[in-house]
Amino acid sequence: MRKPIVAGNWKMNKTSSEAKDLVRQLVPLLDGVKGVDVVLCPPFTALAAVSEAITGTQIDLGAQNMHWEKSGAYTGEISAPMLRELYAHYVILGHSERRTYFGETDDVVNTKVRAALSSNLHAIVCVGETLEHRESGKTEQVVAEQLRGSLAGLNENDWQHIIIAYEPVWAIGTGRTASPEQAQEVHAFIRGTISNMQDSAVAESTRIQYGGSMKASNARELLSQPDIDGGLIGGAALDAANFAEIVKAAV
Ligand code: 13P
């Protein structure tokens, strides 16, 4: 049985004090909710505040990105040990916004994934096709390439700390969600690809989140698909009630 995992990717939203307010609203709404991993990924500047605000709750902390080196002359960057010291246990890597606006390639993502694992962080690794890819029938080819490139060279133990997020680029922030059938089709394909890359036991135990305009009103249907093991939530994660409903739908 794969335990569902719902993560909020706040992107470049919420100052430190706004982040604290959001967590304060969220904590009572999730009180007593069990059987699901919940992760909040605020911007770097709000990590410390959120870390403190979630102490003693079942909510875990994640970052949205990191550098592959532990320290050094990399102006503007943040390392895995810096995240660990704030009690972050997850990091999102290879988000399509990082790939599109900051030129992150599969090789870069792979280097970051290895660095995250060697610092005992769980990596939420994002893959997904653009509308152009989908319309030209290249979804599976693109997703397989991203998986093989971003997750090259991992061993069985490494895979225990990997979560895949399938985020079709055309569904991110657009209000246009993949239908449950469209999402399930790609999730099943991703599981098959992991089985080919590693083995079927790893494929069966790896959690695959869906991301892209997931919200309270469509979460239940998406999450009821056999290969959808949770969600990576953008816009709807900025609203405590909406996010809490999604978390409950995953149980
Ligand atoms: P939205 O939920 O705002 O579409 O964003 C999805 C996403 O990119 C999460 O990482």
PDB file of C-alpha atoms and ligand atoms in Angstrom:
ATOM      1  CA  MET A   1       0.000   0.000   0.000  1.00  0.00           C
ATOM      2  CA  ARG A   2       1.341   3.396  -0.967  1.00  0.00           C
ATOM      3  CA  LYS A   3       0.622   6.115   1.598  1.00  0.00           C
ATOM      4  CA  PRO A   4      -0.832   9.141  -0.178  1.00  0.00           C
ATOM      5  CA  ILE A   5       1.198  12.351  -0.094  1.00  0.00           C
ATOM      6  CA  VAL A   6      -0.165  15.851  -0.632  1.00  0.00           C
ATOM      7  CA  ALA A   7       2.285  18.729  -0.907  1.00  0.00           C
ATOM      8  CA  GLY A   8       1.632  22.443  -1.199  1.00  0.00           C
ATOM      9  CA  ASN A   9       4.005  24.239  -3.558  1.00  0.00           C
ATOM     10  CA  TRP A  10       3.529  27.854  -2.584  1.00  0.00           C
ATOM     11  CA  LYS A  11       5.862  29.048  -5.374  1.00  0.00           C
ATOM     12  CA  MET A  12       6.874  32.735  -4.962  1.00  0.00           C
ATOM     13  CA  ASN A  13       3.987  33.532  -2.614  1.00  0.00           C
ATOM     14  CA  LYS A  14       3.717  34.434   1.080  1.00  0.00           C
ATOM     15  CA  THR A  15       6.077  36.511   3.150  1.00  0.00           C
ATOM     16  CA  SER A  16       7.242  34.972   6.372  1.00  0.00           C
ATOM     17  CA  SER A  17       4.410  36.512   8.417  1.00  0.00           C
ATOM     18  CA  GLU A  18       1.783  35.618   5.802  1.00  0.00           C
ATOM     19  CA  ALA A  19       3.132  32.061   5.818  1.00  0.00           C
ATOM     20  CA  LYS A  20       2.695  31.851   9.587  1.00  0.00           C
ATOM     21  CA  ASP A  21      -0.914  33.016   9.254  1.00  0.00           C
ATOM     22  CA  LEU A  22      -1.656  30.380   6.626  1.00  0.00           C
ATOM     23  CA  VAL A  23      -0.196  27.593   8.781  1.00  0.00           C
ATOM     24  CA  ARG A  24      -2.145  28.853  11.778  1.00  0.00           C
ATOM     25  CA  GLN A  25      -5.368  28.477   9.748  1.00  0.00           C
ATOM     26  CA  LEU A  26      -4.365  25.102   8.351  1.00  0.00           C
ATOM     27  CA  VAL A  27      -3.285  23.272  11.512  1.00  0.00           C
ATOM     28  CA  PRO A  28      -6.734  23.025  13.171  1.00  0.00           C
ATOM     29  CA  LEU A  29      -8.321  21.970   9.855  1.00  0.00           C
ATOM     30  CA  LEU A  30      -5.947  19.000   9.647  1.00  0.00           C
ATOM     31  CA  ASP A  31      -6.199  18.034  13.295  1.00  0.00           C
ATOM     32  CA  GLY A  32      -6.773  14.279  13.572  1.00  0.00           C
ATOM     33  CA  VAL A  33      -6.377  13.628   9.823  1.00  0.00           C
ATOM     34  CA  LYS A  34      -4.320  10.439   9.462  1.00  0.00           C
ATOM     35  CA  GLY A  35      -3.120   8.136   6.715  1.00  0.00           C
ATOM     36  CA  VAL A  36      -1.651  10.837   4.470  1.00  0.00           C
ATOM     37  CA  ASP A  37       1.695  12.617   4.378  1.00  0.00           C
ATOM     38  CA  VAL A  38       1.290  16.398   4.244  1.00  0.00           C
ATOM     39  CA  VAL A  39       4.167  18.622   3.146  1.00  0.00           C
ATOM     40  CA  LEU A  40       4.343  22.409   2.883  1.00  0.00           C
ATOM     41  CA  CYS A  41       6.894  23.951   0.524  1.00  0.00           C
ATOM     42  CA  PRO A  42       7.054  27.699   1.187  1.00  0.00           C
ATOM     43  CA  PRO A  43       9.646  30.049  -0.340  1.00  0.00           C
ATOM     44  CA  PHE A  44      13.134  29.881   1.249  1.00  0.00           C
ATOM     45  CA  THR A  45      12.523  33.047   3.296  1.00  0.00           C
ATOM     46  CA  ALA A  46       9.495  31.490   5.026  1.00  0.00           C
ATOM     47  CA  LEU A  47      11.022  28.057   5.741  1.00  0.00           C
ATOM     48  CA  ALA A  48      12.130  28.933   9.270  1.00  0.00           C
ATOM     49  CA  ALA A  49       8.761  30.453  10.202  1.00  0.00           C
ATOM     50  CA  VAL A  50       6.807  27.511   8.777  1.00  0.00           C
ATOM     51  CA  SER A  51       9.180  25.035  10.402  1.00  0.00           C
ATOM     52  CA  GLU A  52       8.460  26.577  13.774  1.00  0.00           C
ATOM     53  CA  ALA A  53       4.712  26.856  13.158  1.00  0.00           C
ATOM     54  CA  ILE A  54       4.321  23.155  12.234  1.00  0.00           C
ATOM     55  CA  THR A  55       6.320  21.845  15.214  1.00  0.00           C
ATOM     56  CA  GLY A  56       4.283  19.193  17.013  1.00  0.00           C
ATOM     57  CA  THR A  57       1.870  18.695  14.079  1.00  0.00           C
ATOM     58  CA  GLN A  58       1.893  15.918  11.460  1.00  0.00           C
ATOM     59  CA  ILE A  59       2.803  18.440   8.749  1.00  0.00           C
ATOM     60  CA  ASP A  60       6.262  18.171   7.206  1.00  0.00           C
ATOM     61  CA  LEU A  61       8.444  20.788   5.545  1.00  0.00           C
ATOM     62  CA  GLY A  62       9.883  20.950   2.032  1.00  0.00           C
ATOM     63  CA  ALA A  63      11.775  23.405  -0.156  1.00  0.00           C
ATOM     64  CA  GLN A  64      11.046  24.280  -3.789  1.00  0.00           C
ATOM     65  CA  ASN A  65      14.609  23.976  -5.075  1.00  0.00           C
ATOM     66  CA  MET A  66      18.230  23.669  -3.920  1.00  0.00           C
ATOM     67  CA  HIS A  67      21.787  23.747  -5.232  1.00  0.00           C
ATOM     68  CA  TRP A  68      23.734  20.514  -5.732  1.00  0.00           C
ATOM     69  CA  GLU A  69      26.799  21.630  -3.751  1.00  0.00           C
ATOM     70  CA  LYS A  70      26.807  21.713   0.043  1.00  0.00           C
ATOM     71  CA  SER A  71      28.405  25.190   0.181  1.00  0.00           C
ATOM     72  CA  GLY A  72      30.580  27.491  -1.898  1.00  0.00           C
ATOM     73  CA  ALA A  73      30.656  30.482  -4.227  1.00  0.00           C
ATOM     74  CA  TYR A  74      27.148  30.194  -5.690  1.00  0.00           C
ATOM     75  CA  THR A  75      25.552  33.577  -5.141  1.00  0.00           C
ATOM     76  CA  GLY A  76      21.848  33.401  -4.435  1.00  0.00           C
ATOM     77  CA  GLU A  77      21.729  29.637  -3.935  1.00  0.00           C
ATOM     78  CA  ILE A  78      20.692  27.427  -1.014  1.00  0.00           C
ATOM     79  CA  SER A  79      22.108  24.000  -0.136  1.00  0.00           C
ATOM     80  CA  ALA A  80      20.690  20.756   1.235  1.00  0.00           C
ATOM     81  CA  PRO A  81      22.424  21.088   4.639  1.00  0.00           C
ATOM     82  CA  MET A  82      20.880  24.568   5.002  1.00  0.00           C
ATOM     83  CA  LEU A  83      17.451  23.039   4.403  1.00  0.00           C
ATOM     84  CA  ARG A  84      18.102  20.156   6.768  1.00  0.00           C
ATOM     85  CA  GLU A  85      19.016  22.517   9.575  1.00  0.00           C
ATOM     86  CA  LEU A  86      15.519  24.029   9.307  1.00  0.00           C
ATOM     87  CA  TYR A  87      14.013  20.525   9.563  1.00  0.00           C
ATOM     88  CA  ALA A  88      13.049  20.320   5.897  1.00  0.00           C
ATOM     89  CA  HIS A  89      12.733  16.694   4.822  1.00  0.00           C
ATOM     90  CA  TYR A  90      11.597  17.185   1.215  1.00  0.00           C
ATOM     91  CA  VAL A  91      12.695  19.211  -1.787  1.00  0.00           C
ATOM     92  CA  ILE A  92      10.884  19.735  -5.086  1.00  0.00           C
ATOM     93  CA  LEU A  93      13.282  19.296  -8.013  1.00  0.00           C
ATOM     94  CA  GLY A  94      12.870  19.856 -11.748  1.00  0.00           C
ATOM     95  CA  HIS A  95       9.597  21.756 -11.541  1.00  0.00           C
ATOM     96  CA  SER A  96       8.564  22.884 -15.022  1.00  0.00           C
ATOM     97  CA  GLU A  97       8.925  26.521 -13.945  1.00  0.00           C
ATOM     98  CA  ARG A  98      12.579  25.803 -13.026  1.00  0.00           C
ATOM     99  CA  ARG A  99      13.067  23.989 -16.320  1.00  0.00           C
ATOM    100  CA  THR A 100      11.408  26.774 -18.370  1.00  0.00           C
ATOM    101  CA  TYR A 101      12.579  29.986 -16.679  1.00  0.00           C
ATOM    102  CA  PHE A 102      15.911  28.878 -15.214  1.00  0.00           C
ATOM    103  CA  GLY A 103      17.114  26.455 -17.851  1.00  0.00           C
ATOM    104  CA  GLU A 104      17.263  23.344 -15.666  1.00  0.00           C
ATOM    105  CA  THR A 105      18.022  20.299 -17.764  1.00  0.00           C
ATOM    106  CA  ASP A 106      17.536  16.639 -16.853  1.00  0.00           C
ATOM    107  CA  ASP A 107      21.293  16.481 -16.111  1.00  0.00           C
ATOM    108  CA  VAL A 108      21.048  19.364 -13.654  1.00  0.00           C
ATOM    109  CA  VAL A 109      17.987  17.821 -12.037  1.00  0.00           C
ATOM    110  CA  ASN A 110      19.817  14.480 -11.751  1.00  0.00           C
ATOM    111  CA  THR A 111      22.788  16.147 -10.027  1.00  0.00           C
ATOM    112  CA  LYS A 112      20.408  17.847  -7.599  1.00  0.00           C
ATOM    113  CA  VAL A 113      18.495  14.618  -6.936  1.00  0.00           C
ATOM    114  CA  ARG A 114      21.724  12.825  -5.985  1.00  0.00           C
ATOM    115  CA  ALA A 115      22.760  15.725  -3.749  1.00  0.00           C
ATOM    116  CA  ALA A 116      19.351  15.749  -2.055  1.00  0.00           C
ATOM    117  CA  LEU A 117      19.497  11.996  -1.384  1.00  0.00           C
ATOM    118  CA  SER A 118      23.014  12.194  -0.005  1.00  0.00           C
ATOM    119  CA  SER A 119      21.751  14.782   2.499  1.00  0.00           C
ATOM    120  CA  ASN A 120      18.815  12.561   3.470  1.00  0.00           C
ATOM    121  CA  LEU A 121      16.157  14.671   1.785  1.00  0.00           C
ATOM    122  CA  HIS A 122      13.208  13.137  -0.050  1.00  0.00           C
ATOM    123  CA  ALA A 123      13.119  14.446  -3.628  1.00  0.00           C
ATOM    124  CA  ILE A 124       9.813  15.295  -5.305  1.00  0.00           C
ATOM    125  CA  VAL A 125      10.867  15.084  -8.950  1.00  0.00           C
ATOM    126  CA  CYS A 126       8.589  16.788 -11.480  1.00  0.00           C
ATOM    127  CA  VAL A 127       7.958  15.649 -15.045  1.00  0.00           C
ATOM    128  CA  GLY A 128       5.349  16.630 -17.593  1.00  0.00           C
ATOM    129  CA  GLU A 129       4.668  17.494 -21.202  1.00  0.00           C
ATOM    130  CA  THR A 130       3.722  20.816 -22.805  1.00  0.00           C
ATOM    131  CA  LEU A 131       0.514  21.245 -24.784  1.00  0.00           C
ATOM    132  CA  GLU A 132       2.570  21.110 -27.993  1.00  0.00           C
ATOM    133  CA  HIS A 133       4.071  17.758 -26.951  1.00  0.00           C
ATOM    134  CA  ARG A 134       0.646  16.373 -26.095  1.00  0.00           C
ATOM    135  CA  GLU A 135      -0.965  17.526 -29.319  1.00  0.00           C
ATOM    136  CA  SER A 136       1.827  16.026 -31.390  1.00  0.00           C
ATOM    137  CA  GLY A 137       1.537  12.680 -29.586  1.00  0.00           C
ATOM    138  CA  LYS A 138       4.878  13.011 -27.772  1.00  0.00           C
ATOM    139  CA  THR A 139       3.670  12.855 -24.155  1.00  0.00           C
ATOM    140  CA  GLU A 140       5.093   9.423 -23.375  1.00  0.00           C
ATOM    141  CA  GLN A 141       8.377  10.087 -25.146  1.00  0.00           C
ATOM    142  CA  VAL A 142       8.923  13.371 -23.265  1.00  0.00           C
ATOM    143  CA  VAL A 143       7.936  11.987 -19.870  1.00  0.00           C
ATOM    144  CA  ALA A 144      10.126   8.890 -20.311  1.00  0.00           C
ATOM    145  CA  GLU A 145      13.117  11.038 -21.298  1.00  0.00           C
ATOM    146  CA  GLN A 146      12.643  13.270 -18.255  1.00  0.00           C
ATOM    147  CA  LEU A 147      12.378  10.253 -15.948  1.00  0.00           C
ATOM    148  CA  ARG A 148      15.408   8.468 -17.384  1.00  0.00           C
ATOM    149  CA  GLY A 149      17.495  11.658 -17.375  1.00  0.00           C
ATOM    150  CA  SER A 150      16.462  13.095 -14.020  1.00  0.00           C
ATOM    151  CA  LEU A 151      16.611   9.778 -12.163  1.00  0.00           C
ATOM    152  CA  ALA A 152      19.609   8.138 -13.831  1.00  0.00           C
ATOM    153  CA  GLY A 153      21.907   5.973 -11.749  1.00  0.00           C
ATOM    154  CA  LEU A 154      19.772   5.519  -8.634  1.00  0.00           C
ATOM    155  CA  ASN A 155      19.843   2.320  -6.619  1.00  0.00           C
ATOM    156  CA  GLU A 156      16.957   0.554  -4.919  1.00  0.00           C
ATOM    157  CA  ASN A 157      17.545   2.331  -1.621  1.00  0.00           C
ATOM    158  CA  ASP A 158      17.633   5.745  -3.355  1.00  0.00           C
ATOM    159  CA  TRP A 159      14.228   5.076  -4.905  1.00  0.00           C
ATOM    160  CA  GLN A 160      12.655   4.828  -1.449  1.00  0.00           C
ATOM    161  CA  HIS A 161      13.263   8.556  -1.098  1.00  0.00           C
ATOM    162  CA  ILE A 162      11.890   9.553  -4.504  1.00  0.00           C
ATOM    163  CA  ILE A 163       8.401  10.877  -5.161  1.00  0.00           C
ATOM    164  CA  ILE A 164       7.400  11.610  -8.760  1.00  0.00           C
ATOM    165  CA  ALA A 165       5.085  14.500  -9.561  1.00  0.00           C
ATOM    166  CA  TYR A 166       3.371  14.295 -12.933  1.00  0.00           C
ATOM    167  CA  GLU A 167       2.563  17.879 -13.841  1.00  0.00           C
ATOM    168  CA  PRO A 168       1.329  18.445 -17.389  1.00  0.00           C
ATOM    169  CA  VAL A 169       2.630  21.943 -18.166  1.00  0.00           C
ATOM    170  CA  TRP A 170      -0.628  22.909 -19.889  1.00  0.00           C
ATOM    171  CA  ALA A 171      -2.532  22.246 -16.646  1.00  0.00           C
ATOM    172  CA  ILE A 172      -0.325  24.311 -14.325  1.00  0.00           C
ATOM    173  CA  GLY A 173      -1.985  27.508 -13.144  1.00  0.00           C
ATOM    174  CA  THR A 174      -4.408  27.424 -16.062  1.00  0.00           C
ATOM    175  CA  GLY A 175      -7.517  26.055 -14.359  1.00  0.00           C
ATOM    176  CA  ARG A 176      -7.421  23.346 -17.018  1.00  0.00           C
ATOM    177  CA  THR A 177      -6.960  20.036 -15.200  1.00  0.00           C
ATOM    178  CA  ALA A 178      -6.072  16.764 -16.855  1.00  0.00           C
ATOM    179  CA  SER A 179      -9.135  14.530 -16.763  1.00  0.00           C
ATOM    180  CA  PRO A 180      -8.828  11.632 -14.297  1.00  0.00           C
ATOM    181  CA  GLU A 181      -8.484   9.281 -17.277  1.00  0.00           C
ATOM    182  CA  GLN A 182      -5.763  11.396 -18.949  1.00  0.00           C
ATOM    183  CA  ALA A 183      -3.833  11.621 -15.678  1.00  0.00           C
ATOM    184  CA  GLN A 184      -4.231   7.910 -14.867  1.00  0.00           C
ATOM    185  CA  GLU A 185      -2.957   6.967 -18.320  1.00  0.00           C
ATOM    186  CA  VAL A 186       0.294   8.885 -17.830  1.00  0.00           C
ATOM    187  CA  HIS A 187       0.674   7.762 -14.197  1.00  0.00           C
ATOM    188  CA  ALA A 188       0.413   4.125 -15.306  1.00  0.00           C
ATOM    189  CA  PHE A 189       2.968   4.845 -18.028  1.00  0.00           C
ATOM    190  CA  ILE A 190       5.322   6.407 -15.440  1.00  0.00           C
ATOM    191  CA  ARG A 191       4.993   3.343 -13.205  1.00  0.00           C
ATOM    192  CA  GLY A 192       5.780   1.093 -16.170  1.00  0.00           C
ATOM    193  CA  THR A 193       8.843   3.198 -17.013  1.00  0.00           C
ATOM    194  CA  ILE A 194      10.107   2.948 -13.420  1.00  0.00           C
ATOM    195  CA  SER A 195       9.638  -0.800 -13.632  1.00  0.00           C
ATOM    196  CA  ASN A 196      11.827  -0.860 -16.755  1.00  0.00           C
ATOM    197  CA  MET A 197      14.418   1.461 -15.200  1.00  0.00           C
ATOM    198  CA  GLN A 198      14.582  -0.438 -11.902  1.00  0.00           C
ATOM    199  CA  ASP A 199      12.142  -3.270 -11.188  1.00  0.00           C
ATOM    200  CA  SER A 200       8.467  -3.865 -10.524  1.00  0.00           C
ATOM    201  CA  ALA A 201       8.817  -3.779  -6.712  1.00  0.00           C
ATOM    202  CA  VAL A 202      10.294  -0.268  -6.871  1.00  0.00           C
ATOM    203  CA  ALA A 203       7.632   0.780  -9.391  1.00  0.00           C
ATOM    204  CA  GLU A 204       4.846  -0.501  -7.126  1.00  0.00           C
ATOM    205  CA  SER A 205       6.177   1.294  -4.050  1.00  0.00           C
ATOM    206  CA  THR A 206       7.007   4.669  -5.650  1.00  0.00           C
ATOM    207  CA  ARG A 207       4.429   7.359  -5.024  1.00  0.00           C
ATOM    208  CA  ILE A 208       3.315   9.410  -8.026  1.00  0.00           C
ATOM    209  CA  GLN A 209       1.563  12.711  -7.375  1.00  0.00           C
ATOM    210  CA  TYR A 210      -0.582  14.589  -9.860  1.00  0.00           C
ATOM    211  CA  GLY A 211      -0.145  18.383 -10.146  1.00  0.00           C
ATOM    212  CA  GLY A 212      -1.874  20.969 -12.314  1.00  0.00           C
ATOM    213  CA  SER A 213      -4.964  22.921 -11.243  1.00  0.00           C
ATOM    214  CA  MET A 214      -5.864  20.346  -8.587  1.00  0.00           C
ATOM    215  CA  LYS A 215      -8.360  21.772  -6.121  1.00  0.00           C
ATOM    216  CA  ALA A 216     -10.983  20.668  -3.599  1.00  0.00           C
ATOM    217  CA  SER A 217     -13.634  20.264  -6.292  1.00  0.00           C
ATOM    218  CA  ASN A 218     -11.662  17.894  -8.546  1.00  0.00           C
ATOM    219  CA  ALA A 219      -9.274  16.203  -6.087  1.00  0.00           C
ATOM    220  CA  ARG A 220     -11.453  13.267  -5.107  1.00  0.00           C
ATOM    221  CA  GLU A 221     -11.939  12.071  -8.673  1.00  0.00           C
ATOM    222  CA  LEU A 222      -8.269  12.391  -9.555  1.00  0.00           C
ATOM    223  CA  LEU A 223      -7.111  10.761  -6.320  1.00  0.00           C
ATOM    224  CA  SER A 224      -9.435   7.795  -6.771  1.00  0.00           C
ATOM    225  CA  GLN A 225      -7.422   6.664  -9.809  1.00  0.00           C
ATOM    226  CA  PRO A 226      -5.327   3.565  -9.065  1.00  0.00           C
ATOM    227  CA  ASP A 227      -1.939   5.103  -9.926  1.00  0.00           C
ATOM    228  CA  ILE A 228      -2.495   8.599  -8.496  1.00  0.00           C
ATOM    229  CA  ASP A 229      -0.975   8.626  -5.016  1.00  0.00           C
ATOM    230  CA  GLY A 230      -1.379  12.260  -4.042  1.00  0.00           C
ATOM    231  CA  GLY A 231      -1.129  15.792  -5.299  1.00  0.00           C
ATOM    232  CA  LEU A 232       1.351  18.617  -5.736  1.00  0.00           C
ATOM    233  CA  ILE A 233      -0.804  21.670  -5.268  1.00  0.00           C
ATOM    234  CA  GLY A 234      -0.015  25.219  -6.415  1.00  0.00           C
ATOM    235  CA  GLY A 235      -2.721  27.877  -6.288  1.00  0.00           C
ATOM    236  CA  ALA A 236      -5.176  25.917  -4.131  1.00  0.00           C
ATOM    237  CA  ALA A 237      -2.470  25.386  -1.480  1.00  0.00           C
ATOM    238  CA  LEU A 238      -2.554  29.127  -0.733  1.00  0.00           C
ATOM    239  CA  ASP A 239      -6.038  28.730   0.726  1.00  0.00           C
ATOM    240  CA  ALA A 240      -6.165  26.756   3.987  1.00  0.00           C
ATOM    241  CA  ALA A 241      -9.707  25.413   3.561  1.00  0.00           C
ATOM    242  CA  ASN A 242      -9.153  24.345  -0.047  1.00  0.00           C
ATOM    243  CA  PHE A 243      -5.832  22.654   0.746  1.00  0.00           C
ATOM    244  CA  ALA A 244      -7.286  20.868   3.795  1.00  0.00           C
ATOM    245  CA  GLU A 245     -10.118  19.480   1.643  1.00  0.00           C
ATOM    246  CA  ILE A 246      -7.605  18.099  -0.855  1.00  0.00           C
ATOM    247  CA  VAL A 247      -5.627  16.457   1.964  1.00  0.00           C
ATOM    248  CA  LYS A 248      -8.812  14.825   3.284  1.00  0.00           C
ATOM    249  CA  ALA A 249      -9.745  13.648  -0.212  1.00  0.00           C
ATOM    250  CA  ALA A 250      -6.419  11.781  -0.373  1.00  0.00           C
ATOM    251  CA  VAL A 251      -7.086   9.686   2.751  1.00  0.00           C
TER     252      VAL A 251
HETATM  253  P1  13P B   1      -1.411  24.874  -9.837  1.00  0.00           P
HETATM  254  O1  13P B   1      -2.030  23.967  -8.805  1.00  0.00           O
HETATM  255  O2  13P B   1      -1.486  26.324  -9.455  1.00  0.00           O
HETATM  256  O3  13P B   1      -1.895  24.584 -11.206  1.00  0.00           O
HETATM  257  O4  13P B   1       0.169  24.541  -9.819  1.00  0.00           O
HETATM  258  C1  13P B   1       0.573  23.229  -9.896  1.00  0.00           C
HETATM  259  C2  13P B   1       2.027  23.179  -9.636  1.00  0.00           C
HETATM  260  O5  13P B   1       2.817  23.628 -10.439  1.00  0.00           O
HETATM  261  C3  13P B   1       2.477  22.574  -8.384  1.00  0.00           C
HETATM  262  O6  13P B   1       3.846  22.367  -8.384  1.00  0.00           O
END
